[in-house]
Amino acid sequence: MLVKWMRCTVVDRRGFERGQRKWAELLGEPGFLGQGGGWSRGRPDVAHVFAFWENRVFYDSFMARGHDRPAAEQAGTYRDPQVKLFEYRFDVKTGFEPHFTDADVVRVAHSQVREDRVDHFALMQEKVWNPAMAGSPGMLRGLFGEAPGHEFLVLSMWQSGAERGKYRPESAARLSARAETERDVEALTGDVVQLEPSWTV
């Protein structure tokens, strides 16, 4: 599975949201699995969109044929778009499905990992972080994805922001020490995204 993560700064909120609803055209596209997104909790002018495809071939085909029409609807409503593609590696918890209707919040963590620590980082995600997240109240499901250049994405879906708040911060510091995260990671960014139901495809 291919995961597309788009983040941008919105300058025309109403126009952006109107354009976002046009992506319903994705339904019926060969290989399309689902899309959703919302607004950053920390920076209210930042939008995140997550799209899921069966594989790169289907995604590239859509980009060549059908992407420009819905994209034109949002032209001029945002700036500083950043798009990254990740290949699915494994589930966080079990049975990841790319749908958003039962989730309120998405937590996204993006890591740049030292080349000689990639295997260790992935192992710690599986053995340390995954069990802790899977046992957290309100955590529905998630995935661990990889991009070229030792970049990794951890995407987790939560039932409510209040539940996700219970997963922080002392427990995270303890887990981070156990997983030797500081030795693995060169750079780490993250965000908490309040999902907008009208953006879900």
PDB file of C-alpha atoms in Angstrom:
ATOM      1  CA  MET A   1       0.000   0.000   0.000  1.00  0.00           C
ATOM      2  CA  LEU A   2       1.156   3.532  -0.835  1.00  0.00           C
ATOM      3  CA  VAL A   3       0.503   6.373   1.619  1.00  0.00           C
ATOM      4  CA  LYS A   4       0.477   9.974   0.425  1.00  0.00           C
ATOM      5  CA  TRP A   5       0.830  12.720   3.038  1.00  0.00           C
ATOM      6  CA  MET A   6       0.194  16.315   1.967  1.00  0.00           C
ATOM      7  CA  ARG A   7       0.654  19.250   4.324  1.00  0.00           C
ATOM      8  CA  CYS A   8       0.140  22.908   3.453  1.00  0.00           C
ATOM      9  CA  THR A   9      -0.559  26.354   4.903  1.00  0.00           C
ATOM     10  CA  VAL A  10      -4.062  27.511   3.986  1.00  0.00           C
ATOM     11  CA  VAL A  11      -4.644  31.172   3.050  1.00  0.00           C
ATOM     12  CA  ASP A  12      -8.304  30.876   1.968  1.00  0.00           C
ATOM     13  CA  ARG A  13      -9.987  28.492   4.383  1.00  0.00           C
ATOM     14  CA  ARG A  14     -13.445  28.525   2.824  1.00  0.00           C
ATOM     15  CA  GLY A  15     -12.088  28.034  -0.702  1.00  0.00           C
ATOM     16  CA  PHE A  16      -9.751  25.276   0.439  1.00  0.00           C
ATOM     17  CA  GLU A  17     -12.534  23.382   2.190  1.00  0.00           C
ATOM     18  CA  ARG A  18     -14.839  23.747  -0.818  1.00  0.00           C
ATOM     19  CA  GLY A  19     -12.080  22.399  -3.050  1.00  0.00           C
ATOM     20  CA  GLN A  20     -11.331  19.580  -0.638  1.00  0.00           C
ATOM     21  CA  ARG A  21     -14.840  18.198  -1.120  1.00  0.00           C
ATOM     22  CA  LYS A  22     -14.184  17.910  -4.888  1.00  0.00           C
ATOM     23  CA  TRP A  23     -11.783  15.053  -4.149  1.00  0.00           C
ATOM     24  CA  ALA A  24     -14.859  12.834  -3.833  1.00  0.00           C
ATOM     25  CA  GLU A  25     -14.123  12.266  -7.545  1.00  0.00           C
ATOM     26  CA  LEU A  26     -11.470   9.800  -6.358  1.00  0.00           C
ATOM     27  CA  LEU A  27     -14.197   7.258  -5.629  1.00  0.00           C
ATOM     28  CA  GLY A  28     -14.080   4.620  -8.333  1.00  0.00           C
ATOM     29  CA  GLU A  29     -10.480   5.380  -9.328  1.00  0.00           C
ATOM     30  CA  PRO A  30      -8.636   2.078  -9.891  1.00  0.00           C
ATOM     31  CA  GLY A  31      -6.439   1.292  -6.893  1.00  0.00           C
ATOM     32  CA  PHE A  32      -7.772   4.114  -4.691  1.00  0.00           C
ATOM     33  CA  LEU A  33      -8.388   2.961  -1.106  1.00  0.00           C
ATOM     34  CA  GLY A  34      -9.389   6.072   0.846  1.00  0.00           C
ATOM     35  CA  GLN A  35      -8.576   9.661   1.781  1.00  0.00           C
ATOM     36  CA  GLY A  36      -9.090  11.899   4.786  1.00  0.00           C
ATOM     37  CA  GLY A  37      -7.600  14.842   6.593  1.00  0.00           C
ATOM     38  CA  GLY A  38      -8.146  17.900   8.706  1.00  0.00           C
ATOM     39  CA  TRP A  39      -6.586  20.799  10.565  1.00  0.00           C
ATOM     40  CA  SER A  40      -3.499  20.877  12.750  1.00  0.00           C
ATOM     41  CA  ARG A  41      -4.323  21.246  16.437  1.00  0.00           C
ATOM     42  CA  GLY A  42      -1.147  23.253  17.032  1.00  0.00           C
ATOM     43  CA  ARG A  43      -1.262  25.488  13.926  1.00  0.00           C
ATOM     44  CA  PRO A  44      -4.872  26.120  12.861  1.00  0.00           C
ATOM     45  CA  ASP A  45      -3.873  27.373   9.373  1.00  0.00           C
ATOM     46  CA  VAL A  46      -2.078  24.095   8.518  1.00  0.00           C
ATOM     47  CA  ALA A  47      -4.032  21.342   6.751  1.00  0.00           C
ATOM     48  CA  HIS A  48      -3.029  17.679   6.436  1.00  0.00           C
ATOM     49  CA  VAL A  49      -4.432  15.213   3.887  1.00  0.00           C
ATOM     50  CA  PHE A  50      -3.698  11.472   3.834  1.00  0.00           C
ATOM     51  CA  ALA A  51      -4.478   9.330   0.775  1.00  0.00           C
ATOM     52  CA  PHE A  52      -4.064   5.584   0.364  1.00  0.00           C
ATOM     53  CA  TRP A  53      -3.497   3.627  -2.854  1.00  0.00           C
ATOM     54  CA  GLU A  54      -2.990  -0.058  -3.561  1.00  0.00           C
ATOM     55  CA  ASN A  55       0.388   0.629  -5.132  1.00  0.00           C
ATOM     56  CA  ARG A  56       2.565   3.165  -6.964  1.00  0.00           C
ATOM     57  CA  VAL A  57       1.347   2.089 -10.418  1.00  0.00           C
ATOM     58  CA  PHE A  58      -2.278   3.028  -9.682  1.00  0.00           C
ATOM     59  CA  TYR A  59      -1.191   6.278  -8.028  1.00  0.00           C
ATOM     60  CA  ASP A  60       1.046   7.323 -10.940  1.00  0.00           C
ATOM     61  CA  SER A  61      -1.743   6.520 -13.396  1.00  0.00           C
ATOM     62  CA  PHE A  62      -4.148   8.812 -11.519  1.00  0.00           C
ATOM     63  CA  MET A  63      -1.547  11.588 -11.276  1.00  0.00           C
ATOM     64  CA  ALA A  64      -1.056  11.440 -15.048  1.00  0.00           C
ATOM     65  CA  ARG A  65      -4.777  11.405 -15.869  1.00  0.00           C
ATOM     66  CA  GLY A  66      -7.127  12.711 -13.227  1.00  0.00           C
ATOM     67  CA  HIS A  67      -5.251  14.718 -10.605  1.00  0.00           C
ATOM     68  CA  ASP A  68      -5.223  18.151 -12.239  1.00  0.00           C
ATOM     69  CA  ARG A  69      -8.986  18.709 -12.443  1.00  0.00           C
ATOM     70  CA  PRO A  70      -9.806  18.496  -8.712  1.00  0.00           C
ATOM     71  CA  ALA A  71      -6.457  20.125  -7.855  1.00  0.00           C
ATOM     72  CA  ALA A  72      -7.398  23.176  -9.951  1.00  0.00           C
ATOM     73  CA  GLU A  73     -10.370  23.779  -7.636  1.00  0.00           C
ATOM     74  CA  GLN A  74      -7.968  24.538  -4.779  1.00  0.00           C
ATOM     75  CA  ALA A  75      -5.468  26.647  -6.716  1.00  0.00           C
ATOM     76  CA  GLY A  76      -4.587  29.801  -4.807  1.00  0.00           C
ATOM     77  CA  THR A  77      -6.123  28.665  -1.509  1.00  0.00           C
ATOM     78  CA  TYR A  78      -2.876  27.413   0.057  1.00  0.00           C
ATOM     79  CA  ARG A  79       0.906  27.790  -0.008  1.00  0.00           C
ATOM     80  CA  ASP A  80       4.004  25.790   0.940  1.00  0.00           C
ATOM     81  CA  PRO A  81       2.645  22.377  -0.050  1.00  0.00           C
ATOM     82  CA  GLN A  82       4.784  19.455   1.095  1.00  0.00           C
ATOM     83  CA  VAL A  83       3.988  16.039  -0.360  1.00  0.00           C
ATOM     84  CA  LYS A  84       5.624  12.783   0.698  1.00  0.00           C
ATOM     85  CA  LEU A  85       4.970   9.188  -0.387  1.00  0.00           C
ATOM     86  CA  PHE A  86       5.539   6.229   1.927  1.00  0.00           C
ATOM     87  CA  GLU A  87       5.350   2.502   1.341  1.00  0.00           C
ATOM     88  CA  TYR A  88       3.391   0.638   4.004  1.00  0.00           C
ATOM     89  CA  ARG A  89       5.669  -1.598   6.121  1.00  0.00           C
ATOM     90  CA  PHE A  90       3.447  -2.910   8.927  1.00  0.00           C
ATOM     91  CA  ASP A  91       0.452  -2.194  11.153  1.00  0.00           C
ATOM     92  CA  VAL A  92       0.483  -0.375  14.453  1.00  0.00           C
ATOM     93  CA  LYS A  93      -2.014  -2.420  16.438  1.00  0.00           C
ATOM     94  CA  THR A  94      -3.765  -4.803  14.007  1.00  0.00           C
ATOM     95  CA  GLY A  95      -5.734  -4.755  10.788  1.00  0.00           C
ATOM     96  CA  PHE A  96      -5.057  -1.272   9.425  1.00  0.00           C
ATOM     97  CA  GLU A  97      -7.834  -0.050   7.147  1.00  0.00           C
ATOM     98  CA  PRO A  98      -7.635   3.330   5.392  1.00  0.00           C
ATOM     99  CA  HIS A  99     -10.961   4.716   6.536  1.00  0.00           C
ATOM    100  CA  PHE A 100     -11.653   7.682   8.793  1.00  0.00           C
ATOM    101  CA  THR A 101     -15.319   7.576   9.780  1.00  0.00           C
ATOM    102  CA  ASP A 102     -14.748   6.188  13.285  1.00  0.00           C
ATOM    103  CA  ALA A 103     -11.747   8.403  14.138  1.00  0.00           C
ATOM    104  CA  ASP A 104     -11.659  11.976  15.487  1.00  0.00           C
ATOM    105  CA  VAL A 105      -7.930  12.570  15.525  1.00  0.00           C
ATOM    106  CA  VAL A 106      -4.870  11.447  13.560  1.00  0.00           C
ATOM    107  CA  ARG A 107      -1.425  11.604  15.086  1.00  0.00           C
ATOM    108  CA  VAL A 108       1.414  11.806  12.573  1.00  0.00           C
ATOM    109  CA  ALA A 109       5.122  11.368  13.393  1.00  0.00           C
ATOM    110  CA  HIS A 110       7.773  11.804  10.687  1.00  0.00           C
ATOM    111  CA  SER A 111      11.313  10.617  11.409  1.00  0.00           C
ATOM    112  CA  GLN A 112      14.597  11.020   9.556  1.00  0.00           C
ATOM    113  CA  VAL A 113      16.662   8.053  10.741  1.00  0.00           C
ATOM    114  CA  ARG A 114      20.432   7.551  10.692  1.00  0.00           C
ATOM    115  CA  GLU A 115      21.378   5.118   7.950  1.00  0.00           C
ATOM    116  CA  ASP A 116      23.153   2.670  10.260  1.00  0.00           C
ATOM    117  CA  ARG A 117      20.191   2.676  12.698  1.00  0.00           C
ATOM    118  CA  VAL A 118      17.308   1.967  10.292  1.00  0.00           C
ATOM    119  CA  ASP A 119      16.919  -1.699  11.225  1.00  0.00           C
ATOM    120  CA  HIS A 120      17.052  -0.913  14.939  1.00  0.00           C
ATOM    121  CA  PHE A 121      14.515   1.906  14.550  1.00  0.00           C
ATOM    122  CA  ALA A 122      12.042  -0.354  12.729  1.00  0.00           C
ATOM    123  CA  LEU A 123      12.543  -3.129  15.296  1.00  0.00           C
ATOM    124  CA  MET A 124      11.897  -0.733  18.202  1.00  0.00           C
ATOM    125  CA  GLN A 125       8.738   0.514  16.501  1.00  0.00           C
ATOM    126  CA  GLU A 126       7.527  -3.068  16.344  1.00  0.00           C
ATOM    127  CA  LYS A 127       8.677  -4.246  19.805  1.00  0.00           C
ATOM    128  CA  VAL A 128       8.400  -1.125  21.998  1.00  0.00           C
ATOM    129  CA  TRP A 129       6.164   1.562  20.484  1.00  0.00           C
ATOM    130  CA  ASN A 130       3.513  -0.609  18.836  1.00  0.00           C
ATOM    131  CA  PRO A 131       2.499  -2.534  21.968  1.00  0.00           C
ATOM    132  CA  ALA A 132       2.354   0.704  23.994  1.00  0.00           C
ATOM    133  CA  MET A 133       0.209   2.469  21.414  1.00  0.00           C
ATOM    134  CA  ALA A 134      -2.008  -0.571  20.864  1.00  0.00           C
ATOM    135  CA  GLY A 135      -2.737  -0.654  24.588  1.00  0.00           C
ATOM    136  CA  SER A 136      -3.661   3.034  24.811  1.00  0.00           C
ATOM    137  CA  PRO A 137      -7.376   3.834  25.349  1.00  0.00           C
ATOM    138  CA  GLY A 138      -8.971   5.292  22.239  1.00  0.00           C
ATOM    139  CA  MET A 139      -6.251   4.162  19.834  1.00  0.00           C
ATOM    140  CA  LEU A 140      -7.987   2.530  16.849  1.00  0.00           C
ATOM    141  CA  ARG A 141      -5.270   1.547  14.377  1.00  0.00           C
ATOM    142  CA  GLY A 142      -2.176   2.837  12.633  1.00  0.00           C
ATOM    143  CA  LEU A 143       0.633   2.097  10.233  1.00  0.00           C
ATOM    144  CA  PHE A 144       4.385   2.348   9.885  1.00  0.00           C
ATOM    145  CA  GLY A 145       5.592   3.477   6.460  1.00  0.00           C
ATOM    146  CA  GLU A 146       8.960   4.056   4.814  1.00  0.00           C
ATOM    147  CA  ALA A 147      10.197   6.441   2.124  1.00  0.00           C
ATOM    148  CA  PRO A 148      13.556   6.519   0.290  1.00  0.00           C
ATOM    149  CA  GLY A 149      16.293   8.300   2.215  1.00  0.00           C
ATOM    150  CA  HIS A 150      15.629   6.634   5.604  1.00  0.00           C
ATOM    151  CA  GLU A 151      12.397   8.512   6.230  1.00  0.00           C
ATOM    152  CA  PHE A 152       9.596   6.925   8.231  1.00  0.00           C
ATOM    153  CA  LEU A 153       5.986   7.782   8.972  1.00  0.00           C
ATOM    154  CA  VAL A 154       3.945   6.594  11.935  1.00  0.00           C
ATOM    155  CA  LEU A 155       0.282   7.362  11.392  1.00  0.00           C
ATOM    156  CA  SER A 156      -2.181   6.538  14.172  1.00  0.00           C
ATOM    157  CA  MET A 157      -5.940   7.056  14.387  1.00  0.00           C
ATOM    158  CA  TRP A 158      -7.667   7.835  17.671  1.00  0.00           C
ATOM    159  CA  GLN A 159     -11.248   7.980  18.837  1.00  0.00           C
ATOM    160  CA  SER A 160     -10.858  11.321  20.581  1.00  0.00           C
ATOM    161  CA  GLY A 161      -8.218  13.882  21.441  1.00  0.00           C
ATOM    162  CA  ALA A 162      -8.847  13.347  25.151  1.00  0.00           C
ATOM    163  CA  GLU A 163      -7.965   9.666  24.841  1.00  0.00           C
ATOM    164  CA  ARG A 164      -4.820  10.440  22.844  1.00  0.00           C
ATOM    165  CA  GLY A 165      -3.778  12.856  25.587  1.00  0.00           C
ATOM    166  CA  LYS A 166      -3.460   9.956  28.043  1.00  0.00           C
ATOM    167  CA  TYR A 167      -0.592   8.589  25.929  1.00  0.00           C
ATOM    168  CA  ARG A 168       1.697  11.513  26.860  1.00  0.00           C
ATOM    169  CA  PRO A 169       4.244  12.698  28.090  1.00  0.00           C
ATOM    170  CA  GLU A 170       5.979  10.661  30.867  1.00  0.00           C
ATOM    171  CA  SER A 171       5.141   7.354  29.222  1.00  0.00           C
ATOM    172  CA  ALA A 172       6.507   8.616  25.894  1.00  0.00           C
ATOM    173  CA  ALA A 173       9.793   9.694  27.517  1.00  0.00           C
ATOM    174  CA  ARG A 174      10.147   6.294  29.173  1.00  0.00           C
ATOM    175  CA  LEU A 175       9.415   4.466  25.910  1.00  0.00           C
ATOM    176  CA  SER A 176      11.799   6.727  23.996  1.00  0.00           C
ATOM    177  CA  ALA A 177      14.640   5.896  26.397  1.00  0.00           C
ATOM    178  CA  ARG A 178      13.902   2.187  26.122  1.00  0.00           C
ATOM    179  CA  ALA A 179      13.818   2.332  22.318  1.00  0.00           C
ATOM    180  CA  GLU A 180      17.017   4.469  22.154  1.00  0.00           C
ATOM    181  CA  THR A 181      15.128   6.857  19.884  1.00  0.00           C
ATOM    182  CA  GLU A 182      17.712   9.633  20.243  1.00  0.00           C
ATOM    183  CA  ARG A 183      20.435   7.348  18.898  1.00  0.00           C
ATOM    184  CA  ASP A 184      18.284   6.338  15.904  1.00  0.00           C
ATOM    185  CA  VAL A 185      16.677   9.606  14.827  1.00  0.00           C
ATOM    186  CA  GLU A 186      18.312  12.647  13.241  1.00  0.00           C
ATOM    187  CA  ALA A 187      15.097  14.674  13.007  1.00  0.00           C
ATOM    188  CA  LEU A 188      11.558  14.155  14.248  1.00  0.00           C
ATOM    189  CA  THR A 189       8.462  16.207  13.501  1.00  0.00           C
ATOM    190  CA  GLY A 190       4.890  15.477  14.365  1.00  0.00           C
ATOM    191  CA  ASP A 191       1.391  16.868  14.552  1.00  0.00           C
ATOM    192  CA  VAL A 192      -2.065  16.113  15.874  1.00  0.00           C
ATOM    193  CA  VAL A 193      -4.750  16.500  13.210  1.00  0.00           C
ATOM    194  CA  GLN A 194      -8.409  17.156  13.994  1.00  0.00           C
ATOM    195  CA  LEU A 195     -10.238  15.282  11.242  1.00  0.00           C
ATOM    196  CA  GLU A 196     -12.835  17.032   9.081  1.00  0.00           C
ATOM    197  CA  PRO A 197     -15.548  14.498   8.202  1.00  0.00           C
ATOM    198  CA  SER A 198     -16.449  16.328   4.977  1.00  0.00           C
ATOM    199  CA  TRP A 199     -12.926  15.661   3.624  1.00  0.00           C
ATOM    200  CA  THR A 200     -13.268  11.890   3.927  1.00  0.00           C
ATOM    201  CA  VAL A 201     -13.481   9.996   0.648  1.00  0.00           C
TER     202      VAL A 201
END
